[in-house]
Structure formats: C-alpha cells, structure tokens
Amino acid sequence: MPIFERAPIGDLFGKTQFKPLHKYILEVKECADQLKTLIEAFIPGDYEKVEEIANNISRLERPADKTKTDI
C-alpha cells in the first residue's frame, strides 16, 4: 500500500496554534479595553467604580489565563 494511502497528509503536521492564539488575543484585548475606563474613574477619585472595574477585569482574565495555559 502506498504511503499516502496509509497516512493522510493532514496527519503529518501538528495541530495549529493560530486559533487558540487568536482567541487569547481577543480575551486579552477585552481586558485591556477596560483600562481606559478604570483610569477615567481613578483620576476623579471614584474608587468604588475603580474597584468594580478591577473586579470585572479580574473576572475577564480567568478565561484568558486558561487559554494561555492550553496553548
């Protein structure tokens, strides 16, 4: 049996990491997008809002951390 009938060409290459990397980038961007709002709340001293935004960023970081670990 010829080699190409035994091993599909796709099986010769490893799994691509581009999709998980793209997912990770989008998750990190979502966290980073919150920073401007956090700073805008911090400057006038709205520390309750700062804490709320910081907690939201922390919540958003968890899936990004898992994705990074999976990569």
CSV table of C-alpha atoms in Angstrom, one decimal, residues 1-28:
chain,number,residue,atom,x,y,z
A,1,MET,CA,0.0,0.0,0.0
A,2,PRO,CA,1.5,3.4,-1.0
A,3,ILE,CA,2.4,5.7,1.9
A,4,PHE,CA,-0.2,8.3,1.0
A,5,GLU,CA,-3.0,5.8,1.4
A,6,ARG,CA,-1.8,4.9,4.9
A,7,ALA,CA,-1.1,8.4,6.3
A,8,PRO,CA,-3.3,11.3,5.3
A,9,ILE,CA,-1.2,14.4,4.6
A,10,GLY,CA,-3.0,16.3,7.3
A,11,ASP,CA,-1.9,13.8,9.9
A,12,LEU,CA,1.8,14.6,9.1
A,13,PHE,CA,1.5,18.1,10.7
A,14,GLY,CA,0.9,19.1,14.2
A,15,LYS,CA,-2.2,20.9,15.5
A,16,THR,CA,-2.2,24.6,14.6
A,17,GLN,CA,-2.0,27.1,17.5
A,18,PHE,CA,-3.3,30.1,15.5
A,19,LYS,CA,-7.0,29.7,16.6
A,20,PRO,CA,-6.2,29.4,20.3
A,21,LEU,CA,-3.7,32.3,20.0
A,22,HIS,CA,-6.3,34.4,18.2
A,23,LYS,CA,-8.8,33.6,21.0
A,24,TYR,CA,-6.3,34.5,23.6
A,25,ILE,CA,-5.5,37.9,21.9
A,26,LEU,CA,-9.3,38.7,21.8
A,27,GLU,CA,-9.6,37.8,25.5
A,28,VAL,CA,-6.6,40.0,26.5
